[in-house]
């Protein structure tokens, strides 16, 4: 009795046979890992350990697994299969014969969903950072807080996307379990078929033995006819032997009939199981179609979400442009105001000759060179490091000292707080009342 390979490995049996003949391989136990990988690649299935193991056990060893003891010794079949599959899979990972690196075969839908979820989370996080910056700017410039509401909406959308992703992963886990169960059932059916093939071979062997016995009996009958006279005295004993053989033959015939009946029942059972598998496959296909529809719906949601993000980004860019324009206008206004103050300060300059002739100054006198700093202190946001350095140098000149350490620290504190009058009083205390000296006036105008 001959047997044909079943399942997904059956379609390429002629290609397997051609490869084995080309490489002069008579038994699957002669295969090397690279050759196993090459045969597995003929199937077109993505390489992974479980699929390669099923292919080796249920196809190659089943139909070309002869001479095991002589080829692998006392090593068990399971140990040899695990070692061969591991070596072949390592060849695949390291770029050996059969292609480049491949991950274990999984359904690509959830993976794309994860990638999309990851990109969506990154975009969402980026948008949340932008919204947070906008919210901070809005607090500083008294802009409307609509960005906070937008951030809350985005967080709710992110939670919804996360829940949908969890549902997709759970559905994928269920489908993977169903696929593994189907593979196990297919393996069990293949083993059962192998058992039936073995039983059929045994029955064929017994039939051959019966045929041989019939031939022997025919030869004996010919001998009896040719030597009937000689064997007449043994006829009774032969008749007894013949009757015994007929009883044995009837018993064996009955056994063969029973075996055929059992075989017929088992074939019917196999047909029922195949029909059940077809029904199960239809259910799995229906679930896969439902999963595909869910994935399409998820993709549409992600596309809408990306569109909303792009619209928000466009709005933020427009707001940034408006803010930059407003900053430019404010800068021009500050420059115009400072120019006006400089002009007014120049008009209020102290007359040097009149000050020299008076030799005395008012206790509330502010040196003209320090009057420049009054307007700057009122707009401390526009003060630069260079301005602070010039102010420190003016303080040094007023104190007639080359360096100031502790004294200047107190003045700096007043500078940072925008308190000009306390700073001038500290300077007056430092120079010991020299405000009324002509030398002080000359120093001020020299600086």
Short mmCIF file of N, CA and C in Angstrom, two decimals, residues 8 13 35 82 94 126 155 174 190 230 260 288 304 325 340 351 356 402 423 431:
data_model
loop_
_atom_site.label_atom_id
_atom_site.label_comp_id
_atom_site.label_asym_id
_atom_site.label_seq_id
_atom_site.Cartn_x
_atom_site.Cartn_y
_atom_site.Cartn_z
N UNK A 8 0.07 20.75 4.47
CA UNK A 8 0.74 21.79 3.71
C UNK A 8 2.08 21.36 3.14
N UNK A 13 6.25 17.47 -2.79
CA UNK A 13 6.95 16.21 -2.57
C UNK A 13 7.90 15.88 -3.72
N UNK A 35 21.20 21.28 4.37
CA UNK A 35 20.30 20.61 3.43
C UNK A 35 18.87 20.61 3.95
N UNK A 82 15.60 17.39 17.41
CA UNK A 82 15.81 18.68 18.07
C UNK A 82 17.17 19.27 17.70
N UNK A 94 22.28 32.87 10.95
CA UNK A 94 23.62 33.35 10.61
C UNK A 94 23.80 33.61 9.12
N UNK A 126 5.05 63.89 21.55
CA UNK A 126 5.61 65.12 20.99
C UNK A 126 4.58 66.23 21.03
N UNK A 155 -5.03 62.85 25.30
CA UNK A 155 -4.80 61.78 26.28
C UNK A 155 -5.93 60.75 26.22
N UNK A 174 -5.20 34.34 20.83
CA UNK A 174 -6.17 33.26 20.65
C UNK A 174 -5.99 32.57 19.30
N UNK A 190 -1.42 12.45 11.03
CA UNK A 190 -0.33 11.85 10.26
C UNK A 190 0.21 10.60 10.95
N UNK A 230 2.11 -44.69 -4.20
CA UNK A 230 3.16 -44.71 -3.18
C UNK A 230 2.71 -44.07 -1.90
N UNK A 260 -10.24 -5.96 7.87
CA UNK A 260 -10.77 -5.09 6.82
C UNK A 260 -11.93 -4.25 7.35
N UNK A 288 -10.51 35.43 11.13
CA UNK A 288 -9.44 36.21 10.51
C UNK A 288 -10.01 37.38 9.71
N UNK A 304 -7.10 59.45 10.97
CA UNK A 304 -7.82 60.64 11.44
C UNK A 304 -7.05 61.34 12.55
N UNK A 325 6.06 88.17 15.23
CA UNK A 325 5.75 89.50 14.70
C UNK A 325 5.51 90.49 15.84
N UNK A 340 14.41 107.78 22.72
CA UNK A 340 13.78 108.99 23.24
C UNK A 340 14.33 109.34 24.62
N UNK A 351 25.65 120.77 33.55
CA UNK A 351 26.63 121.72 33.01
C UNK A 351 27.90 121.63 33.84
N UNK A 356 31.37 122.99 38.52
CA UNK A 356 32.72 123.26 39.03
C UNK A 356 32.73 124.52 39.88
N UNK A 402 40.47 100.41 42.34
CA UNK A 402 40.66 99.58 41.14
C UNK A 402 39.78 98.33 41.17
N UNK A 423 21.32 101.71 45.91
CA UNK A 423 22.64 101.47 45.34
C UNK A 423 23.49 102.72 45.39
N UNK A 431 32.51 105.90 49.31
CA UNK A 431 33.52 106.92 48.98
C UNK A 431 33.67 107.95 50.09
#
